[in-house]
Amino acid sequence: MEPRRLNSDLRWYIARTLPRMGDRALTALHEVKVDTFQPRTSEVVVRRGRRVVRHAQLLMRTVFIGVRDAAHLDEARGAPGVAEIVSHPAPDTSPPGNIAGMVMRPARLDPEALQRFVDALVSGEIVAPMSVGEGSSVIVRAGPFASFPGTVEAVLPGDRLKVSVSIFGRATPVEVGLADVAIV
C-alpha cells in the first residue's frame, strides 16, 4: 500500500467510537467531510481450508480525524457513532482561590508526528507468515502458475509478493497474492 499522505493543513484529533458503531461513525464522518484514518493490519488465516488475507483494526474503536476548525470539530463530535474526542486537561488560567473544576480540551495532534506514525504503520502493515521474505522458497497455489515452485524476490505493498517462477528453465517474475503461496 502506498504510504498515505495526511493533509497537514487540517487539525488532527483522536475520536473514539461507540461499541459496534465503527462503520456507522466512519460513514457519518465522511458525510460531514471529515478526513479520517483508521490504522489496520493484515494477516494470512486459513478459513475452510483456504488461505485468505484478513484485515483487522489495529486500534479498536479509534479513528484519527482531520478537521478544518472548531465548528467542524463540533460537527465531527456530534456525528452518530462517535463516543468522544480524546481530550486532556487545559491549563488552569483562573485566578487563585477560584474553584472552577477541571476544563477538558480536545487533544490536538502534531500532523508531522502523526504522518511519521502512519508511515511506520504502513511499512509494517503486511504481517507475513513465518519465514516468508526475500529469498524464501514457495509454491504458487492459485492462478495460472498454480503448482509452480518459485523464490520470493520481494514483499510488495497491498498483500502481494513478487515471485520468480521457473518456466521452461527460465526465471520469470510473477506477482501473486500473499495467500496464494505455500511455504516450502
Short mmCIF file of N, CA and C in Angstrom, two decimals:
data_model
loop_
_atom_site.label_atom_id
_atom_site.label_comp_id
_atom_site.label_asym_id
_atom_site.label_seq_id
_atom_site.Cartn_x
_atom_site.Cartn_y
_atom_site.Cartn_z
N MET A 1 0.85 -1.18 0.00
CA MET A 1 0.00 0.00 0.00
C MET A 1 0.89 1.24 0.00
N GLU A 2 0.53 2.20 -0.81
CA GLU A 2 1.25 3.46 -0.89
C GLU A 2 1.07 4.20 0.44
N PRO A 3 2.16 4.74 1.03
CA PRO A 3 2.00 5.49 2.27
C PRO A 3 1.00 6.62 2.10
N ARG A 4 0.08 6.71 3.03
CA ARG A 4 -0.97 7.72 2.95
C ARG A 4 -0.41 9.06 3.39
N ARG A 5 -0.67 10.10 2.60
CA ARG A 5 -0.24 11.45 2.94
C ARG A 5 -1.40 12.14 3.65
N LEU A 6 -1.18 12.54 4.89
CA LEU A 6 -2.20 13.24 5.65
C LEU A 6 -2.13 14.73 5.31
N ASN A 7 -3.27 15.37 5.27
CA ASN A 7 -3.35 16.79 4.97
C ASN A 7 -2.86 17.57 6.18
N SER A 8 -1.70 18.20 6.06
CA SER A 8 -1.12 18.92 7.20
C SER A 8 -1.82 20.26 7.46
N ASP A 9 -2.71 20.67 6.56
CA ASP A 9 -3.47 21.91 6.78
C ASP A 9 -4.64 21.70 7.75
N LEU A 10 -4.98 20.45 8.00
CA LEU A 10 -6.10 20.15 8.90
C LEU A 10 -5.60 20.02 10.33
N ARG A 11 -6.54 20.14 11.27
CA ARG A 11 -6.25 19.89 12.69
C ARG A 11 -6.61 18.44 12.96
N TRP A 12 -5.69 17.67 13.51
CA TRP A 12 -5.89 16.25 13.71
C TRP A 12 -6.16 15.93 15.17
N TYR A 13 -7.17 15.06 15.40
CA TYR A 13 -7.58 14.64 16.73
C TYR A 13 -7.83 13.13 16.72
N ILE A 14 -8.02 12.58 17.91
CA ILE A 14 -8.37 11.17 18.05
C ILE A 14 -9.82 11.08 18.48
N ALA A 15 -10.61 10.31 17.74
CA ALA A 15 -12.02 10.10 18.09
C ALA A 15 -12.20 8.64 18.50
N ARG A 16 -13.02 8.42 19.50
CA ARG A 16 -13.38 7.07 19.94
C ARG A 16 -14.81 6.82 19.48
N THR A 17 -15.08 5.63 18.99
CA THR A 17 -16.42 5.30 18.52
C THR A 17 -17.15 4.46 19.56
N LEU A 18 -18.46 4.44 19.44
CA LEU A 18 -19.27 3.60 20.33
C LEU A 18 -19.07 2.13 19.96
N PRO A 19 -19.26 1.22 20.91
CA PRO A 19 -19.11 -0.20 20.58
C PRO A 19 -20.01 -0.61 19.42
N ARG A 20 -19.47 -1.37 18.49
CA ARG A 20 -20.18 -1.89 17.31
C ARG A 20 -20.76 -0.79 16.42
N MET A 21 -20.21 0.41 16.49
CA MET A 21 -20.71 1.52 15.69
C MET A 21 -19.60 2.15 14.83
N GLY A 22 -18.48 1.45 14.67
CA GLY A 22 -17.35 1.99 13.93
C GLY A 22 -17.67 2.33 12.49
N ASP A 23 -18.35 1.43 11.78
CA ASP A 23 -18.69 1.68 10.38
C ASP A 23 -19.67 2.85 10.26
N ARG A 24 -20.64 2.90 11.15
CA ARG A 24 -21.62 3.99 11.11
C ARG A 24 -20.93 5.32 11.40
N ALA A 25 -20.00 5.33 12.35
CA ALA A 25 -19.28 6.57 12.68
C ALA A 25 -18.44 7.02 11.49
N LEU A 26 -17.73 6.10 10.81
CA LEU A 26 -16.92 6.48 9.65
C LEU A 26 -17.79 7.05 8.53
N THR A 27 -18.95 6.43 8.30
CA THR A 27 -19.87 6.93 7.28
C THR A 27 -20.36 8.33 7.63
N ALA A 28 -20.74 8.53 8.88
CA ALA A 28 -21.23 9.84 9.31
C ALA A 28 -20.13 10.90 9.23
N LEU A 29 -18.90 10.54 9.57
CA LEU A 29 -17.79 11.48 9.49
C LEU A 29 -17.50 11.86 8.04
N HIS A 30 -17.58 10.90 7.14
CA HIS A 30 -17.36 11.20 5.73
C HIS A 30 -18.46 12.10 5.17
N GLU A 31 -19.69 11.94 5.68
CA GLU A 31 -20.80 12.78 5.22
C GLU A 31 -20.61 14.25 5.59
N VAL A 32 -19.92 14.52 6.71
CA VAL A 32 -19.66 15.91 7.11
C VAL A 32 -18.26 16.35 6.67
N LYS A 33 -17.69 15.62 5.70
CA LYS A 33 -16.41 15.98 5.07
C LYS A 33 -15.23 16.01 6.03
N VAL A 34 -15.21 15.06 6.98
CA VAL A 34 -14.08 14.93 7.90
C VAL A 34 -13.12 13.91 7.32
N ASP A 35 -11.84 14.26 7.26
CA ASP A 35 -10.81 13.34 6.77
C ASP A 35 -10.52 12.35 7.89
N THR A 36 -10.46 11.06 7.56
CA THR A 36 -10.26 10.03 8.59
C THR A 36 -9.11 9.12 8.23
N PHE A 37 -8.51 8.53 9.25
CA PHE A 37 -7.50 7.48 9.08
C PHE A 37 -7.72 6.49 10.20
N GLN A 38 -7.87 5.21 9.82
CA GLN A 38 -8.07 4.16 10.80
C GLN A 38 -6.98 3.11 10.59
N PRO A 39 -6.03 2.99 11.52
CA PRO A 39 -4.95 2.02 11.35
C PRO A 39 -5.49 0.60 11.30
N ARG A 40 -4.90 -0.22 10.42
CA ARG A 40 -5.31 -1.61 10.30
C ARG A 40 -4.08 -2.48 10.09
N THR A 41 -4.28 -3.77 10.23
CA THR A 41 -3.23 -4.74 9.99
C THR A 41 -3.78 -5.85 9.11
N SER A 42 -2.91 -6.57 8.44
CA SER A 42 -3.31 -7.68 7.59
C SER A 42 -2.59 -8.93 8.05
N GLU A 43 -3.28 -10.07 7.95
CA GLU A 43 -2.66 -11.33 8.28
C GLU A 43 -3.26 -12.43 7.43
N VAL A 44 -2.49 -13.49 7.22
CA VAL A 44 -2.97 -14.62 6.45
C VAL A 44 -3.57 -15.63 7.43
N VAL A 45 -4.82 -16.02 7.19
CA VAL A 45 -5.51 -17.01 8.02
C VAL A 45 -6.08 -18.10 7.12
N VAL A 46 -6.37 -19.25 7.71
CA VAL A 46 -6.97 -20.35 6.97
C VAL A 46 -8.44 -20.43 7.36
N ARG A 47 -9.32 -20.31 6.35
CA ARG A 47 -10.76 -20.43 6.56
C ARG A 47 -11.28 -21.52 5.64
N ARG A 48 -11.89 -22.52 6.24
CA ARG A 48 -12.46 -23.63 5.47
C ARG A 48 -11.46 -24.21 4.48
N GLY A 49 -10.22 -24.32 4.92
CA GLY A 49 -9.19 -24.92 4.09
C GLY A 49 -8.54 -23.99 3.09
N ARG A 50 -9.01 -22.74 2.99
CA ARG A 50 -8.42 -21.77 2.06
C ARG A 50 -7.65 -20.71 2.83
N ARG A 51 -6.54 -20.30 2.26
CA ARG A 51 -5.75 -19.23 2.85
C ARG A 51 -6.29 -17.90 2.33
N VAL A 52 -6.64 -17.01 3.24
CA VAL A 52 -7.15 -15.70 2.86
C VAL A 52 -6.44 -14.62 3.68
N VAL A 53 -6.41 -13.42 3.15
CA VAL A 53 -5.84 -12.29 3.87
C VAL A 53 -6.97 -11.60 4.63
N ARG A 54 -6.80 -11.48 5.94
CA ARG A 54 -7.81 -10.86 6.79
C ARG A 54 -7.29 -9.52 7.28
N HIS A 55 -8.13 -8.50 7.19
CA HIS A 55 -7.78 -7.16 7.65
C HIS A 55 -8.49 -6.90 8.97
N ALA A 56 -7.77 -6.33 9.92
CA ALA A 56 -8.35 -6.04 11.23
C ALA A 56 -7.89 -4.66 11.69
N GLN A 57 -8.69 -4.03 12.53
CA GLN A 57 -8.32 -2.74 13.09
C GLN A 57 -7.14 -2.92 14.02
N LEU A 58 -6.22 -1.99 13.97
CA LEU A 58 -5.06 -2.05 14.84
C LEU A 58 -5.38 -1.45 16.21
N LEU A 59 -6.13 -0.35 16.22
CA LEU A 59 -6.55 0.30 17.45
C LEU A 59 -8.07 0.24 17.51
N MET A 60 -8.59 -0.60 18.39
CA MET A 60 -10.03 -0.82 18.47
C MET A 60 -10.77 0.47 18.83
N ARG A 61 -11.88 0.72 18.10
CA ARG A 61 -12.77 1.84 18.35
C ARG A 61 -12.07 3.19 18.30
N THR A 62 -10.97 3.29 17.54
CA THR A 62 -10.20 4.53 17.46
C THR A 62 -10.04 4.93 16.01
N VAL A 63 -10.26 6.23 15.74
CA VAL A 63 -10.06 6.77 14.39
C VAL A 63 -9.43 8.15 14.52
N PHE A 64 -8.44 8.43 13.67
CA PHE A 64 -7.83 9.75 13.64
C PHE A 64 -8.65 10.60 12.68
N ILE A 65 -9.01 11.81 13.11
CA ILE A 65 -9.85 12.67 12.28
C ILE A 65 -9.14 14.00 12.02
N GLY A 66 -9.32 14.52 10.81
CA GLY A 66 -8.78 15.81 10.43
C GLY A 66 -9.91 16.77 10.15
N VAL A 67 -9.93 17.90 10.85
CA VAL A 67 -10.99 18.89 10.70
C VAL A 67 -10.39 20.26 10.36
N ARG A 68 -11.23 21.14 9.80
CA ARG A 68 -10.76 22.47 9.39
C ARG A 68 -10.64 23.44 10.57
N ASP A 69 -11.67 23.44 11.45
CA ASP A 69 -11.71 24.42 12.53
C ASP A 69 -12.57 23.87 13.68
N ALA A 70 -12.82 24.71 14.69
CA ALA A 70 -13.58 24.28 15.87
C ALA A 70 -15.02 23.90 15.52
N ALA A 71 -15.64 24.63 14.59
CA ALA A 71 -17.01 24.31 14.19
C ALA A 71 -17.07 22.95 13.50
N HIS A 72 -16.07 22.67 12.68
CA HIS A 72 -16.00 21.37 12.00
C HIS A 72 -15.76 20.25 13.02
N LEU A 73 -14.97 20.53 14.06
CA LEU A 73 -14.75 19.56 15.14
C LEU A 73 -16.06 19.28 15.87
N ASP A 74 -16.87 20.31 16.09
CA ASP A 74 -18.17 20.10 16.75
C ASP A 74 -19.08 19.23 15.89
N GLU A 75 -19.04 19.41 14.56
CA GLU A 75 -19.81 18.54 13.67
C GLU A 75 -19.35 17.09 13.80
N ALA A 76 -18.04 16.89 13.86
CA ALA A 76 -17.50 15.54 13.99
C ALA A 76 -17.90 14.94 15.34
N ARG A 77 -17.85 15.74 16.38
CA ARG A 77 -18.21 15.26 17.72
C ARG A 77 -19.66 14.81 17.78
N GLY A 78 -20.54 15.49 17.02
CA GLY A 78 -21.96 15.17 17.02
C GLY A 78 -22.36 14.09 16.03
N ALA A 79 -21.42 13.54 15.28
CA ALA A 79 -21.73 12.51 14.29
C ALA A 79 -22.21 11.24 14.98
N PRO A 80 -23.23 10.57 14.43
CA PRO A 80 -23.71 9.32 15.03
C PRO A 80 -22.59 8.28 15.07
N GLY A 81 -22.46 7.63 16.21
CA GLY A 81 -21.45 6.59 16.38
C GLY A 81 -20.18 7.08 17.03
N VAL A 82 -19.97 8.39 17.09
CA VAL A 82 -18.78 8.94 17.73
C VAL A 82 -19.07 9.10 19.22
N ALA A 83 -18.28 8.42 20.06
CA ALA A 83 -18.48 8.49 21.50
C ALA A 83 -17.85 9.73 22.09
N GLU A 84 -16.61 10.03 21.68
CA GLU A 84 -15.90 11.18 22.26
C GLU A 84 -14.71 11.56 21.40
N ILE A 85 -14.25 12.77 21.61
CA ILE A 85 -12.98 13.23 21.08
C ILE A 85 -12.03 13.19 22.26
N VAL A 86 -10.92 12.48 22.12
CA VAL A 86 -9.97 12.34 23.24
C VAL A 86 -9.49 13.72 23.66
N SER A 87 -9.56 13.98 24.96
CA SER A 87 -9.23 15.31 25.50
C SER A 87 -8.18 15.20 26.58
N HIS A 88 -7.62 16.36 26.93
CA HIS A 88 -6.67 16.45 28.03
C HIS A 88 -7.03 17.68 28.86
N PRO A 89 -6.59 17.72 30.14
CA PRO A 89 -6.92 18.89 30.95
C PRO A 89 -6.24 20.14 30.42
N ALA A 90 -6.99 21.23 30.35
CA ALA A 90 -6.43 22.51 29.92
C ALA A 90 -5.72 23.16 31.11
N PRO A 91 -4.70 23.96 30.84
CA PRO A 91 -4.05 24.66 31.95
C PRO A 91 -5.05 25.57 32.68
N ASP A 92 -4.93 25.62 33.99
CA ASP A 92 -5.84 26.43 34.80
C ASP A 92 -5.41 27.89 34.73
N THR A 93 -6.26 28.71 34.12
CA THR A 93 -5.95 30.14 33.98
C THR A 93 -6.84 31.00 34.89
N SER A 94 -7.60 30.35 35.75
CA SER A 94 -8.49 31.11 36.63
C SER A 94 -7.66 31.74 37.76
N PRO A 95 -8.16 32.83 38.36
CA PRO A 95 -7.42 33.47 39.45
C PRO A 95 -7.32 32.53 40.66
N PRO A 96 -6.27 32.68 41.46
CA PRO A 96 -6.12 31.82 42.64
C PRO A 96 -7.34 31.93 43.54
N GLY A 97 -7.72 30.81 44.11
CA GLY A 97 -8.87 30.77 45.01
C GLY A 97 -10.18 30.50 44.30
N ASN A 98 -10.19 30.51 42.96
CA ASN A 98 -11.40 30.24 42.20
C ASN A 98 -11.48 28.73 41.96
N ILE A 99 -12.50 28.11 42.50
CA ILE A 99 -12.68 26.67 42.34
C ILE A 99 -13.67 26.47 41.19
N ALA A 100 -13.12 26.21 40.01
CA ALA A 100 -13.98 26.13 38.83
C ALA A 100 -14.13 24.70 38.32
N GLY A 101 -13.29 23.81 38.74
CA GLY A 101 -13.33 22.45 38.21
C GLY A 101 -12.38 22.32 37.03
N MET A 102 -12.14 21.11 36.63
CA MET A 102 -11.19 20.85 35.56
C MET A 102 -11.84 21.10 34.20
N VAL A 103 -11.14 21.82 33.34
CA VAL A 103 -11.61 22.09 31.99
C VAL A 103 -10.87 21.14 31.05
N MET A 104 -11.63 20.41 30.23
CA MET A 104 -11.01 19.47 29.28
C MET A 104 -11.01 20.10 27.89
N ARG A 105 -9.90 19.94 27.18
CA ARG A 105 -9.75 20.48 25.84
C ARG A 105 -9.36 19.33 24.91
N PRO A 106 -9.94 19.28 23.70
CA PRO A 106 -9.57 18.21 22.76
C PRO A 106 -8.06 18.19 22.52
N ALA A 107 -7.48 17.00 22.55
CA ALA A 107 -6.03 16.83 22.39
C ALA A 107 -5.67 16.88 20.91
N ARG A 108 -5.08 17.98 20.50
CA ARG A 108 -4.69 18.17 19.10
C ARG A 108 -3.37 17.46 18.84
N LEU A 109 -3.29 16.75 17.72
CA LEU A 109 -2.09 16.01 17.36
C LEU A 109 -1.21 16.81 16.41
N ASP A 110 0.08 16.60 16.51
CA ASP A 110 1.02 17.23 15.58
C ASP A 110 0.95 16.48 14.25
N PRO A 111 0.61 17.16 13.14
CA PRO A 111 0.46 16.46 11.86
C PRO A 111 1.72 15.75 11.39
N GLU A 112 2.90 16.34 11.67
CA GLU A 112 4.15 15.71 11.23
C GLU A 112 4.42 14.43 12.01
N ALA A 113 4.18 14.45 13.32
CA ALA A 113 4.37 13.26 14.14
C ALA A 113 3.35 12.18 13.75
N LEU A 114 2.11 12.59 13.47
CA LEU A 114 1.09 11.64 13.03
C LEU A 114 1.47 11.03 11.69
N GLN A 115 2.04 11.82 10.78
CA GLN A 115 2.47 11.30 9.48
C GLN A 115 3.58 10.26 9.67
N ARG A 116 4.52 10.51 10.58
CA ARG A 116 5.58 9.51 10.85
C ARG A 116 4.96 8.23 11.40
N PHE A 117 3.95 8.36 12.27
CA PHE A 117 3.25 7.20 12.82
C PHE A 117 2.55 6.42 11.70
N VAL A 118 1.87 7.12 10.79
CA VAL A 118 1.18 6.48 9.67
C VAL A 118 2.18 5.76 8.77
N ASP A 119 3.31 6.41 8.47
CA ASP A 119 4.34 5.79 7.64
C ASP A 119 4.88 4.51 8.29
N ALA A 120 5.08 4.54 9.61
CA ALA A 120 5.57 3.35 10.31
C ALA A 120 4.53 2.23 10.26
N LEU A 121 3.24 2.58 10.38
CA LEU A 121 2.18 1.58 10.31
C LEU A 121 2.11 0.95 8.92
N VAL A 122 2.17 1.78 7.89
CA VAL A 122 2.06 1.28 6.52
C VAL A 122 3.23 0.39 6.17
N SER A 123 4.43 0.74 6.63
CA SER A 123 5.60 -0.09 6.32
C SER A 123 5.50 -1.46 6.96
N GLY A 124 4.80 -1.59 8.09
CA GLY A 124 4.66 -2.88 8.75
C GLY A 124 3.26 -3.44 8.64
N GLU A 125 2.46 -2.94 7.68
CA GLU A 125 1.06 -3.34 7.58
C GLU A 125 0.89 -4.81 7.21
N ILE A 126 1.73 -5.33 6.33
CA ILE A 126 1.60 -6.72 5.93
C ILE A 126 2.28 -7.57 7.00
N VAL A 127 1.51 -8.40 7.65
CA VAL A 127 2.06 -9.33 8.62
C VAL A 127 2.22 -10.65 7.89
N ALA A 128 3.40 -10.90 7.39
CA ALA A 128 3.66 -12.08 6.58
C ALA A 128 3.74 -13.32 7.47
N PRO A 129 3.40 -14.49 6.93
CA PRO A 129 3.54 -15.71 7.71
C PRO A 129 5.00 -15.95 8.07
N MET A 130 5.24 -16.80 9.03
CA MET A 130 6.59 -17.10 9.46
C MET A 130 7.46 -17.48 8.27
N SER A 131 8.62 -16.98 8.22
CA SER A 131 9.69 -17.30 7.27
C SER A 131 9.41 -16.90 5.83
N VAL A 132 8.40 -16.06 5.56
CA VAL A 132 8.23 -15.56 4.19
C VAL A 132 8.96 -14.24 4.10
N GLY A 133 9.89 -14.17 3.20
CA GLY A 133 10.67 -12.97 2.98
C GLY A 133 11.45 -13.14 1.70
N GLU A 134 12.26 -12.19 1.38
CA GLU A 134 13.07 -12.28 0.17
C GLU A 134 13.96 -13.51 0.25
N GLY A 135 13.95 -14.29 -0.82
CA GLY A 135 14.76 -15.50 -0.89
C GLY A 135 14.05 -16.76 -0.42
N SER A 136 12.83 -16.65 0.11
CA SER A 136 12.09 -17.83 0.58
C SER A 136 11.62 -18.67 -0.60
N SER A 137 11.66 -19.98 -0.42
CA SER A 137 11.15 -20.89 -1.45
C SER A 137 9.67 -21.13 -1.19
N VAL A 138 8.86 -20.97 -2.25
CA VAL A 138 7.41 -21.13 -2.14
C VAL A 138 6.89 -21.91 -3.33
N ILE A 139 5.64 -22.36 -3.21
CA ILE A 139 4.92 -22.97 -4.32
C ILE A 139 3.66 -22.16 -4.53
N VAL A 140 3.43 -21.73 -5.76
CA VAL A 140 2.23 -20.96 -6.08
C VAL A 140 1.04 -21.91 -6.00
N ARG A 141 -0.02 -21.52 -5.29
CA ARG A 141 -1.18 -22.40 -5.07
C ARG A 141 -2.40 -22.03 -5.89
N ALA A 142 -2.42 -20.86 -6.51
CA ALA A 142 -3.61 -20.43 -7.25
C ALA A 142 -3.20 -19.66 -8.49
N GLY A 143 -4.14 -19.58 -9.44
CA GLY A 143 -3.90 -18.81 -10.65
C GLY A 143 -3.26 -19.64 -11.75
N PRO A 144 -2.81 -18.99 -12.81
CA PRO A 144 -2.25 -19.72 -13.95
C PRO A 144 -0.92 -20.41 -13.64
N PHE A 145 -0.25 -20.00 -12.57
CA PHE A 145 1.04 -20.60 -12.22
C PHE A 145 0.92 -21.56 -11.04
N ALA A 146 -0.29 -22.07 -10.77
CA ALA A 146 -0.51 -23.00 -9.66
C ALA A 146 0.40 -24.21 -9.79
N SER A 147 0.98 -24.63 -8.70
CA SER A 147 1.90 -25.76 -8.53
C SER A 147 3.31 -25.48 -9.04
N PHE A 148 3.59 -24.27 -9.50
CA PHE A 148 4.95 -23.92 -9.90
C PHE A 148 5.76 -23.53 -8.66
N PRO A 149 6.99 -24.05 -8.53
CA PRO A 149 7.86 -23.59 -7.44
C PRO A 149 8.48 -22.24 -7.80
N GLY A 150 8.82 -21.48 -6.78
CA GLY A 150 9.42 -20.18 -7.04
C GLY A 150 10.17 -19.67 -5.83
N THR A 151 10.81 -18.53 -6.03
CA THR A 151 11.56 -17.87 -4.97
C THR A 151 11.03 -16.45 -4.83
N VAL A 152 10.78 -16.03 -3.59
CA VAL A 152 10.26 -14.70 -3.34
C VAL A 152 11.37 -13.68 -3.60
N GLU A 153 11.09 -12.75 -4.53
CA GLU A 153 12.04 -11.68 -4.82
C GLU A 153 11.78 -10.46 -3.96
N ALA A 154 10.50 -10.18 -3.66
CA ALA A 154 10.16 -9.00 -2.86
C ALA A 154 8.77 -9.16 -2.26
N VAL A 155 8.58 -8.58 -1.08
CA VAL A 155 7.25 -8.47 -0.46
C VAL A 155 6.75 -7.08 -0.84
N LEU A 156 5.65 -7.04 -1.58
CA LEU A 156 5.10 -5.80 -2.12
C LEU A 156 3.97 -5.27 -1.24
N PRO A 157 3.71 -3.98 -1.31
CA PRO A 157 2.55 -3.44 -0.59
C PRO A 157 1.25 -4.02 -1.14
N GLY A 158 0.22 -3.97 -0.34
CA GLY A 158 -1.10 -4.44 -0.78
C GLY A 158 -1.22 -5.95 -0.74
N ASP A 159 -0.52 -6.61 0.17
CA ASP A 159 -0.61 -8.07 0.36
C ASP A 159 -0.20 -8.83 -0.89
N ARG A 160 0.84 -8.40 -1.56
CA ARG A 160 1.32 -9.03 -2.80
C ARG A 160 2.77 -9.45 -2.63
N LEU A 161 3.17 -10.46 -3.41
CA LEU A 161 4.55 -10.93 -3.45
C LEU A 161 5.03 -10.94 -4.89
N LYS A 162 6.30 -10.64 -5.08
CA LYS A 162 6.93 -10.80 -6.40
C LYS A 162 7.74 -12.08 -6.31
N VAL A 163 7.29 -13.09 -7.09
CA VAL A 163 7.89 -14.43 -7.03
C VAL A 163 8.54 -14.74 -8.37
N SER A 164 9.76 -15.25 -8.33
CA SER A 164 10.46 -15.67 -9.53
C SER A 164 10.14 -17.15 -9.75
N VAL A 165 9.37 -17.44 -10.83
CA VAL A 165 8.91 -18.79 -11.13
C VAL A 165 9.72 -19.33 -12.31
N SER A 166 10.11 -20.58 -12.26
CA SER A 166 10.87 -21.19 -13.35
C SER A 166 9.90 -21.74 -14.40
N ILE A 167 9.90 -21.10 -15.58
CA ILE A 167 9.06 -21.54 -16.69
C ILE A 167 9.98 -21.92 -17.85
N PHE A 168 9.95 -23.18 -18.23
CA PHE A 168 10.81 -23.70 -19.30
C PHE A 168 12.28 -23.40 -19.02
N GLY A 169 12.68 -23.53 -17.76
CA GLY A 169 14.07 -23.33 -17.38
C GLY A 169 14.50 -21.89 -17.26
N ARG A 170 13.57 -20.98 -17.39
CA ARG A 170 13.90 -19.56 -17.31
C ARG A 170 13.14 -18.90 -16.17
N ALA A 171 13.83 -18.10 -15.36
CA ALA A 171 13.20 -17.43 -14.22
C ALA A 171 12.34 -16.28 -14.73
N THR A 172 11.05 -16.30 -14.36
CA THR A 172 10.10 -15.27 -14.77
C THR A 172 9.47 -14.66 -13.53
N PRO A 173 9.55 -13.32 -13.35
CA PRO A 173 8.91 -12.70 -12.18
C PRO A 173 7.39 -12.65 -12.36
N VAL A 174 6.70 -13.05 -11.30
CA VAL A 174 5.24 -13.08 -11.30
C VAL A 174 4.76 -12.43 -10.00
N GLU A 175 3.70 -11.64 -10.09
CA GLU A 175 3.12 -11.02 -8.91
C GLU A 175 1.91 -11.83 -8.47
N VAL A 176 1.92 -12.30 -7.21
CA VAL A 176 0.83 -13.12 -6.67
C VAL A 176 0.42 -12.57 -5.31
N GLY A 177 -0.76 -12.98 -4.87
CA GLY A 177 -1.24 -12.59 -3.55
C GLY A 177 -0.53 -13.36 -2.46
N LEU A 178 -0.46 -12.77 -1.29
CA LEU A 178 0.20 -13.38 -0.15
C LEU A 178 -0.46 -14.70 0.23
N ALA A 179 -1.77 -14.81 0.07
CA ALA A 179 -2.50 -16.03 0.42
C ALA A 179 -2.41 -17.08 -0.67
N ASP A 180 -1.82 -16.74 -1.83
CA ASP A 180 -1.77 -17.67 -2.97
C ASP A 180 -0.47 -18.45 -3.04
N VAL A 181 0.32 -18.45 -1.98
CA VAL A 181 1.57 -19.21 -1.97
C VAL A 181 1.62 -20.10 -0.72
N ALA A 182 2.38 -21.17 -0.86
CA ALA A 182 2.65 -22.07 0.28
C ALA A 182 4.15 -22.11 0.49
N ILE A 183 4.56 -22.08 1.73
CA ILE A 183 5.98 -22.11 2.06
C ILE A 183 6.50 -23.52 1.90
N VAL A 184 7.66 -23.65 1.26
CA VAL A 184 8.26 -24.98 1.05
C VAL A 184 9.15 -25.30 2.23
#
